[in-house]
Coordinates of C-alpha atoms in Angstrom, one line a residue:
X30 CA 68.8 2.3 26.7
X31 CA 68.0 6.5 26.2
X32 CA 69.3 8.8 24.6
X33 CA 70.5 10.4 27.6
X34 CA 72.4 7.9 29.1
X35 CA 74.6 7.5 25.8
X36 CA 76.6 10.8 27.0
X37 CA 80.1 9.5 27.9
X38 CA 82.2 11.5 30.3
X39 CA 84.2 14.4 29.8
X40 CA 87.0 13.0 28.8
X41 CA 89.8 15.7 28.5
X42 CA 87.0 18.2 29.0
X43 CA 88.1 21.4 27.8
X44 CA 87.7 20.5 24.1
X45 CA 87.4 23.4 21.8
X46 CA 87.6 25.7 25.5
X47 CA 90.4 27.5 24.2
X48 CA 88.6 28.8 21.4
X49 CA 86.0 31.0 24.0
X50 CA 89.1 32.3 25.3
X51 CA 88.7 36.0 27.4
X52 CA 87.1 38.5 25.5
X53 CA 86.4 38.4 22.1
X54 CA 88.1 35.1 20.4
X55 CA 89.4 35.0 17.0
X56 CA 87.0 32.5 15.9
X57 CA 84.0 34.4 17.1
X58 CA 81.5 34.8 14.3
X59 CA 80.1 38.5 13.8
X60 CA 76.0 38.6 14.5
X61 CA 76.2 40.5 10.2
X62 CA 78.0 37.0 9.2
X63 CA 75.8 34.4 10.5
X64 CA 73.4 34.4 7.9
X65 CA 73.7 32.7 4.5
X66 CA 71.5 32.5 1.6
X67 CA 68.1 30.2 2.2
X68 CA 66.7 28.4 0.5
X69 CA 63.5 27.2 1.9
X70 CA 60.8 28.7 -0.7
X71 CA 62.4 26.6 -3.7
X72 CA 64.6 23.7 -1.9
X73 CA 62.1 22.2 -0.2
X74 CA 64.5 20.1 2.3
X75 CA 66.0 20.4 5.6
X76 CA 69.4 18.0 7.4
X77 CA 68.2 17.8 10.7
X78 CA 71.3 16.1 13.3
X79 CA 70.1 14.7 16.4
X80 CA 71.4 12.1 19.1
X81 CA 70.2 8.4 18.8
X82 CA 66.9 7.0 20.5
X83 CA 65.6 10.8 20.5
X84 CA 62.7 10.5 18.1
X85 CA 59.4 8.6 18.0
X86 CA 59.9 5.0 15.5
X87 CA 57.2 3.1 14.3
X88 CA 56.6 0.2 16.0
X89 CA 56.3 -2.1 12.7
X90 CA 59.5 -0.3 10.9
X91 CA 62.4 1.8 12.9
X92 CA 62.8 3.8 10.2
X93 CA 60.2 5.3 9.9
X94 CA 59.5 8.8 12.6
X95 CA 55.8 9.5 12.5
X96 CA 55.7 12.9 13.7
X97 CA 58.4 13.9 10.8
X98 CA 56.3 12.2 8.1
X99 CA 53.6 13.8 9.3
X100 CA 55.2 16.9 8.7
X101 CA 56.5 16.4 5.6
X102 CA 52.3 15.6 4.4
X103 CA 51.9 18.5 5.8
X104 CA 54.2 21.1 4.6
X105 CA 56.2 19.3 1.7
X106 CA 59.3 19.8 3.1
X107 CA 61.8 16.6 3.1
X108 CA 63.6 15.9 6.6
X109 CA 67.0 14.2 6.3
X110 CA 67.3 13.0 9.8
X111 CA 70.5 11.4 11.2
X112 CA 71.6 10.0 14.7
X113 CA 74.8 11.6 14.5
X114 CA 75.2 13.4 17.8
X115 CA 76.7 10.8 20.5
X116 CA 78.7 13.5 22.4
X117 CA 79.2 16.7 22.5
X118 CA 82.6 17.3 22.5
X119 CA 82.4 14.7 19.5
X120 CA 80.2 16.4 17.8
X121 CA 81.8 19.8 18.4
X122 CA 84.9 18.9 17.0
X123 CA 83.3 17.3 13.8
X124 CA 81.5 20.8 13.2
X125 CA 83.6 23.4 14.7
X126 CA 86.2 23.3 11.5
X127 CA 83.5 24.6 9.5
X128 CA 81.8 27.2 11.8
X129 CA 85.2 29.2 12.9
X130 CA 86.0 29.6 9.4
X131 CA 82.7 30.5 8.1
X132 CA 81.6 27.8 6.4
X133 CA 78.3 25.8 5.8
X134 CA 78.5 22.6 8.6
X135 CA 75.8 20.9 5.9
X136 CA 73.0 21.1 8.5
X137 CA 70.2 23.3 9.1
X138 CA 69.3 22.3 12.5
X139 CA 71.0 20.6 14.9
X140 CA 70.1 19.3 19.3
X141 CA 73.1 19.8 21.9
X142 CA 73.3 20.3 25.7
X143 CA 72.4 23.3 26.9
X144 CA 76.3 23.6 28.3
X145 CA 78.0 23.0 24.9
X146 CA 74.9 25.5 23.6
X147 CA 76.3 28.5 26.1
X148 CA 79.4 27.3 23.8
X149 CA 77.8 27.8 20.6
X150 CA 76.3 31.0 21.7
X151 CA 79.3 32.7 22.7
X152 CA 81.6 32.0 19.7
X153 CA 78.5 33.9 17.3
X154 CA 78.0 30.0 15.5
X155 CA 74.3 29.7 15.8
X156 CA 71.3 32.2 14.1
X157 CA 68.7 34.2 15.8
X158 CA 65.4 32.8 14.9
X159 CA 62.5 34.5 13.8
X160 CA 60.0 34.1 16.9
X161 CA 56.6 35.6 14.6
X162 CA 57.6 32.3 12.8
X163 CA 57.1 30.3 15.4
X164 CA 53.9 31.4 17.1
X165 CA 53.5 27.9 19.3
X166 CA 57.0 28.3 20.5
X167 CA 56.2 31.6 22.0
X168 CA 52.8 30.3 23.2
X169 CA 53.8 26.6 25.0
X170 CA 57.5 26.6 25.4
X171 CA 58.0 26.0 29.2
X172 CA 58.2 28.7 31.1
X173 CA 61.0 27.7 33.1
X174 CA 63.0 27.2 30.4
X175 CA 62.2 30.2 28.9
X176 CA 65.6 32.5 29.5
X177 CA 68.5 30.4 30.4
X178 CA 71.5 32.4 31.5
X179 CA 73.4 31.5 28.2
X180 CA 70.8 32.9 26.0
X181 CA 68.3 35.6 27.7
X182 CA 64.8 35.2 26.3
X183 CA 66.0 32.3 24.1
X184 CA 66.5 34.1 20.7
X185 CA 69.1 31.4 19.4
X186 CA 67.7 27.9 21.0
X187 CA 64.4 26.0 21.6
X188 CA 64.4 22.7 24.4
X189 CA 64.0 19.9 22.4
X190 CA 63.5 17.7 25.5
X191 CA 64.2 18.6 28.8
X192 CA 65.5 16.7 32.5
X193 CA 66.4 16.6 35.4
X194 CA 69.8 15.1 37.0
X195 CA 68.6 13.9 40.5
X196 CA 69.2 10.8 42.6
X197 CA 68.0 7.0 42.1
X198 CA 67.5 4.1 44.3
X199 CA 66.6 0.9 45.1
X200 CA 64.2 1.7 47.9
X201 CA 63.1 -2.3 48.4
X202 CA 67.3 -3.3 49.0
X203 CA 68.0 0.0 50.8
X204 CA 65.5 -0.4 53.1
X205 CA 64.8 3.5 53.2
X206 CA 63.7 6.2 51.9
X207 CA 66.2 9.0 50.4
X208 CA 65.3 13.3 50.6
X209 CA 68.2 15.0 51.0
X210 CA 71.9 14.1 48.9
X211 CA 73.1 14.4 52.0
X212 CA 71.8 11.0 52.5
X213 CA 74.3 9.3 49.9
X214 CA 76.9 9.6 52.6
X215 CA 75.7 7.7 55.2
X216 CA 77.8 5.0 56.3
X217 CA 75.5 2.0 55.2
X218 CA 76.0 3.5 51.4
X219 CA 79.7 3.3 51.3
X220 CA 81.0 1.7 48.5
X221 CA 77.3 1.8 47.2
X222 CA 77.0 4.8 45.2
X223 CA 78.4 5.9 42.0
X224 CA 78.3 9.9 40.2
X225 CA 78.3 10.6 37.0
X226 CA 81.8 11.1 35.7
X227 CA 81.3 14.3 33.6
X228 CA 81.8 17.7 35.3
X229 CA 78.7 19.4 33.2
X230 CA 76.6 16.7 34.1
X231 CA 77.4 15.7 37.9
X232 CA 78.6 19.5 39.8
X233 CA 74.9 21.4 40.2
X234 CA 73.1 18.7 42.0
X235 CA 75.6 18.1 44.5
X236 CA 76.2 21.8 44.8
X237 CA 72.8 22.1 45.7
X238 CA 72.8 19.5 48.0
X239 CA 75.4 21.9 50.1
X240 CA 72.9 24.4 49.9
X241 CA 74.3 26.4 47.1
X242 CA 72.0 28.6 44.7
X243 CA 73.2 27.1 41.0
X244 CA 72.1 29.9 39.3
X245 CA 74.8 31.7 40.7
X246 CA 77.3 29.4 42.1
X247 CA 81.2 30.4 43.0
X248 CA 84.2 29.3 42.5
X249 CA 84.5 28.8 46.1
X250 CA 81.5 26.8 45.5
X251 CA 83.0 24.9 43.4
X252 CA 86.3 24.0 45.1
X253 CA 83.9 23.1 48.4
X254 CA 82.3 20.2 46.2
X255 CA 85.1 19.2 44.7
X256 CA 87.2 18.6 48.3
X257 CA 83.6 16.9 49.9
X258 CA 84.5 14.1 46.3
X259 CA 88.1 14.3 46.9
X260 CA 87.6 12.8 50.7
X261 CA 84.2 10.5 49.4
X262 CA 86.6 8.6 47.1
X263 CA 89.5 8.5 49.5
X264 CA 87.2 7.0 52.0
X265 CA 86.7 4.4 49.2
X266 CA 82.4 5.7 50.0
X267 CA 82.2 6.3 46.2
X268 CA 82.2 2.9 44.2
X269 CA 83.2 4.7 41.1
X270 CA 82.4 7.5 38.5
X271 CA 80.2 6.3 35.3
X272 CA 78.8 7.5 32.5
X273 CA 75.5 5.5 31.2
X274 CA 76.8 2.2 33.1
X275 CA 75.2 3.4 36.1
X276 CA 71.8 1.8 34.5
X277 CA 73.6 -1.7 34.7
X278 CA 75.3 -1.1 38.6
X279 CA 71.6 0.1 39.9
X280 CA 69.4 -2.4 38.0
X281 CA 72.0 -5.6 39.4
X282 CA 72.3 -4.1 42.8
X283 CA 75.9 -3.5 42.9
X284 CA 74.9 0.1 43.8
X285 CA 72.3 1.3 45.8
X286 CA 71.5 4.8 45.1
X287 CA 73.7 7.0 42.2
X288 CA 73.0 10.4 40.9
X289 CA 71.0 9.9 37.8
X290 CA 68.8 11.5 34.8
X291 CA 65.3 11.5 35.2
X292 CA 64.2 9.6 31.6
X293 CA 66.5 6.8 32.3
X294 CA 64.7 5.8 35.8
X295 CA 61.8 6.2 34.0
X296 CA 62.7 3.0 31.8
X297 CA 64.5 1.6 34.7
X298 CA 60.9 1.3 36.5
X299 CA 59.5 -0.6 33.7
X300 CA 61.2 -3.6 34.5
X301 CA 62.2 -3.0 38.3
X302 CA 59.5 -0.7 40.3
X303 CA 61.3 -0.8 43.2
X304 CA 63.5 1.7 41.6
X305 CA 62.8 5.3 42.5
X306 CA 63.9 8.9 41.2
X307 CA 64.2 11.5 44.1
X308 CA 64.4 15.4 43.2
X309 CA 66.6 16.2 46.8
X310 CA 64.7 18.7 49.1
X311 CA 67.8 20.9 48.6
X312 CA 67.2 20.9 44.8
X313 CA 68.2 19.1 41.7
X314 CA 69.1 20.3 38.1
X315 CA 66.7 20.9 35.9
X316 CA 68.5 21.0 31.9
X317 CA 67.6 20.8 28.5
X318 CA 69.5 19.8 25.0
X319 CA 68.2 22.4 22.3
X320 CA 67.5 22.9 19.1
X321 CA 70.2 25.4 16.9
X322 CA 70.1 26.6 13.5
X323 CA 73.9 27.0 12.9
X324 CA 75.7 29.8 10.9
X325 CA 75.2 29.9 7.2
X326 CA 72.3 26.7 7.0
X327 CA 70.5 26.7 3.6
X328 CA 67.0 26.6 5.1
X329 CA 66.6 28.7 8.1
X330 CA 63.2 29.0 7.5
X331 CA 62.2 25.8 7.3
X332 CA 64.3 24.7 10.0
X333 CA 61.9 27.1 12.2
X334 CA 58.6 25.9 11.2
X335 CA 60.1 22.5 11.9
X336 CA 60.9 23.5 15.5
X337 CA 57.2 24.8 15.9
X338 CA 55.7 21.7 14.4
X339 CA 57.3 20.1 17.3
X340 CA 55.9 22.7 19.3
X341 CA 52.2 21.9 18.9
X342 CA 50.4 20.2 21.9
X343 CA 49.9 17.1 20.2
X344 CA 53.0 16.8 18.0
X345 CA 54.5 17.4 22.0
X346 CA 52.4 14.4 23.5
X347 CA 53.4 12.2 21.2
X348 CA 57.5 12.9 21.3
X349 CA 56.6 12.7 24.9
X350 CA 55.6 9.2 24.5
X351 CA 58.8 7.8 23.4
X352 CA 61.4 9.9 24.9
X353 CA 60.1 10.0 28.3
X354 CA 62.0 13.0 29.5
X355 CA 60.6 16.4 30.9
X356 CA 58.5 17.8 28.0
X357 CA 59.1 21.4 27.4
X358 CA 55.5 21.7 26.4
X359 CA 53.5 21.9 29.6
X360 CA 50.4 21.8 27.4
X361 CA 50.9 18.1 25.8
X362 CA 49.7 17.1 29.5
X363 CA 46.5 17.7 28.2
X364 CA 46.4 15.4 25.6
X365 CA 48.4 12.7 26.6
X366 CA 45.7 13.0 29.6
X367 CA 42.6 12.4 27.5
X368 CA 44.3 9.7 25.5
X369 CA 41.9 6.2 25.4
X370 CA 45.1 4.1 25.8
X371 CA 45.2 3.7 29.6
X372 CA 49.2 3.5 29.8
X373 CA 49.3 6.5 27.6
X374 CA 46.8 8.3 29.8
X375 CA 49.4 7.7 32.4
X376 CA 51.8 9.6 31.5
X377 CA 50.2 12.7 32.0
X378 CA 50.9 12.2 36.0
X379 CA 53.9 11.0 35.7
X380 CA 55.7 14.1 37.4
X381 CA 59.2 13.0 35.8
X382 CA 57.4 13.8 32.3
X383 CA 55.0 16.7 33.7
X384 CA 56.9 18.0 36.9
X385 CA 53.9 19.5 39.3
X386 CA 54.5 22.4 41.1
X387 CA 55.9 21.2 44.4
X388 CA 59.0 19.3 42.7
X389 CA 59.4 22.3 40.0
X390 CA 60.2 24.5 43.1
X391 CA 62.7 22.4 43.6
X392 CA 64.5 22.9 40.2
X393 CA 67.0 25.2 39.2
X394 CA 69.0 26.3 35.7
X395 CA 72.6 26.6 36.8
X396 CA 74.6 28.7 35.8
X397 CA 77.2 27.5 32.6
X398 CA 80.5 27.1 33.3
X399 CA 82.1 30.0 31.5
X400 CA 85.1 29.8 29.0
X401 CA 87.5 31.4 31.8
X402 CA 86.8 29.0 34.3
X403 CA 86.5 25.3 32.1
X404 CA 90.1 24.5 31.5
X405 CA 90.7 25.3 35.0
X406 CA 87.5 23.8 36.3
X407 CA 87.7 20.5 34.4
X408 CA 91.2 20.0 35.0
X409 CA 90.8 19.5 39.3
X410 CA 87.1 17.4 38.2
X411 CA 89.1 15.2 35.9
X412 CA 91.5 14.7 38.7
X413 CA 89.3 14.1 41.6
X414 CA 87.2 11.8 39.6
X415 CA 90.1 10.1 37.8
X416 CA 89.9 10.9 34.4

């Protein structure tokens, strides 16, 4: 199973939304109080909080993580890592006590979705970092992932991986081919497809597949989608909404095609190659879960030079051998490409790791959901998809 296709749905899906409110909320944090005392130079440790199966293991032990022991040789600095992240509006709610009232969450760095990271951003609970500090960051980080509508030019996160929400399918038990997501709904489907469940995670693509530009999508827009569901499910054409169980429907055949994330198929094909991933010609989402330093962490500094490490080439290619989601390091290609390991070397064309150009013209960023919109928003998802 990956990491990805742990996120659950969005169960009551406003969580912490009233917070954001309209303007500026009471527990927004001040850009003067976001800073605390570091203490990189003589504390020579960082708490680094991540989401399970989202790190390269060693084969031999589990508990080991190469690339962060290699960083530690390297620069001294001790990394307690934990797999504590299973959801965001879990993890929000575990942290969000101590940010709104201006208090150390007891991590220096910390990987969320880029929805729940618009979130962050807003409410003044994450740091600016130091860009001279991180001179591969500004060098390889993707540039289609440079400026995200949440945060212009990036100042307060860095893609730790990246993805892309499209449409899989058993091509050999279909019979055809799939382009368009307009081709879910045809009658020989019906009953054979599942969405995801979660509104951040299933709206843009089928947005897109009405022809809708995500980056700036309408509340019109919105309603539109949510009235094609609404008459899908009545038709009983929808099997049901999931959240990672769509792995088990697709890979026993009890569905047929489903809208899914780009690193699971890839582990899907590994066992079942008649499994495909389809970026729709209308579009799909391209997303990312980044890397935050939040308010008041003891080692800002060395938080940042981790988040470079990660951004060297090579340190790149080899998170990009065990995650097997879009790398947001376009230059790890390069090495993975020259690699001796023939399976390794094979990576480097797989275009659901290294998206070429003709599929990334089909990707977009869409637009967050903003804090006005999500109770209302969530509540008519919730009901359409029975939640």
């Amino acid at each position: 199973m990956s990491r990805r296709s742990l996120l659950r749905a969005l169960g009551a899906g406003a969580a912490g939304a009233t917070l954001a409110g309209c303007g500026v909320p009471a527990a927004y944090v001040q850009p003067g109080d976001r800073a605390g005392r570091d203490f990189s130079a003589t504390d020579h440790t960082l708490r680094f909080a991540n989401w399970p199966l989202y790190i390269d293991t060693d084969d031999e032990d589990e508990s080991r993580r190469p690339t962060l022991d290699t960083f530690t040789e390297r620069t001294g600095i001790s990394v307690g890592y934990t797999e504590e992240i299973n959801d965001n509006d879990e993890f929000f709610g575990k942290i969000s006590p101590a940010l709104m009232n201006h208090q150390q969450t007891g991590r220096d760095l910390i990987v969320i979705s880029d929805w729940m990271a618009a979130r962050f951003v807003r409410l003044g609970w994450v740091q600016e970092m130091d860009r001279t500090e991180q001179p591969n960051v500004a060098k390889y980080l993707d540039p289609q992932l440079r400026s995200p509508a949440f945060d212009q030019g990036r100042l307060h996160s860095v893609p730790w991986q990246s993805g892309i929400t499209g449409i899989a399918y058993n091509r050999k038990k279909l019979g055809r081919e799939i382009k368009h997501t307009s081709d879910l709904w045809a009658a020989d489907l019906r009953g054979k497809v599942t969405l995801l469940s979660g509104l951040d995670e299933s709206f843009a693509l089928l947005m897109q597949g009405n022809g809708v530009d995500v980056t700036r999508w309408t509340r019109e827009d919105f309603y539109t989608t949510c009235d094609q569901v609404e008459k899908l499910v009545k038709e009983k054409h929808i099997r049901r909404f999931t959240g990672n169980d769509y792995i088990k429907d697709l890979s026993t055949g009890d569905v047929l095609a489903c809208q899914a994330y780009s690193g699971d198929v890839i582990q899907l094909q590994a066992d079942n190659p008649e499994i495909e991933f389809v970026v729709p010609e209308e579009g799909a989402e391209l997303w990312a879960e980044s890397l935050m330093i939040p308010n008041l962490a003891r080692h800002k500094r060395s938080a940042e030079k981790l988040i470079d490490y990660y951004y060297e080439p090579e340190v790149a290619a080899e998170l990009a051998t065990w995650v097997n989601y879009v790398c947001p390091v376009p230059a790890a290609r390069e090495v993975l490409a020259s690699a001796k390991d023939e399976e390794t070397a094979a990576l480097a064309e797989d275009p659901l790791i290294f998206p070429d150009d003709a599929m990334r013209r089909r990707l977009a960023i869409a637009r967050d959901i903003t804090s006005e919109e999500r109770t209302e928003f969530a509540k008519k998802w919730n009901s359409v998809v029975g939640l």
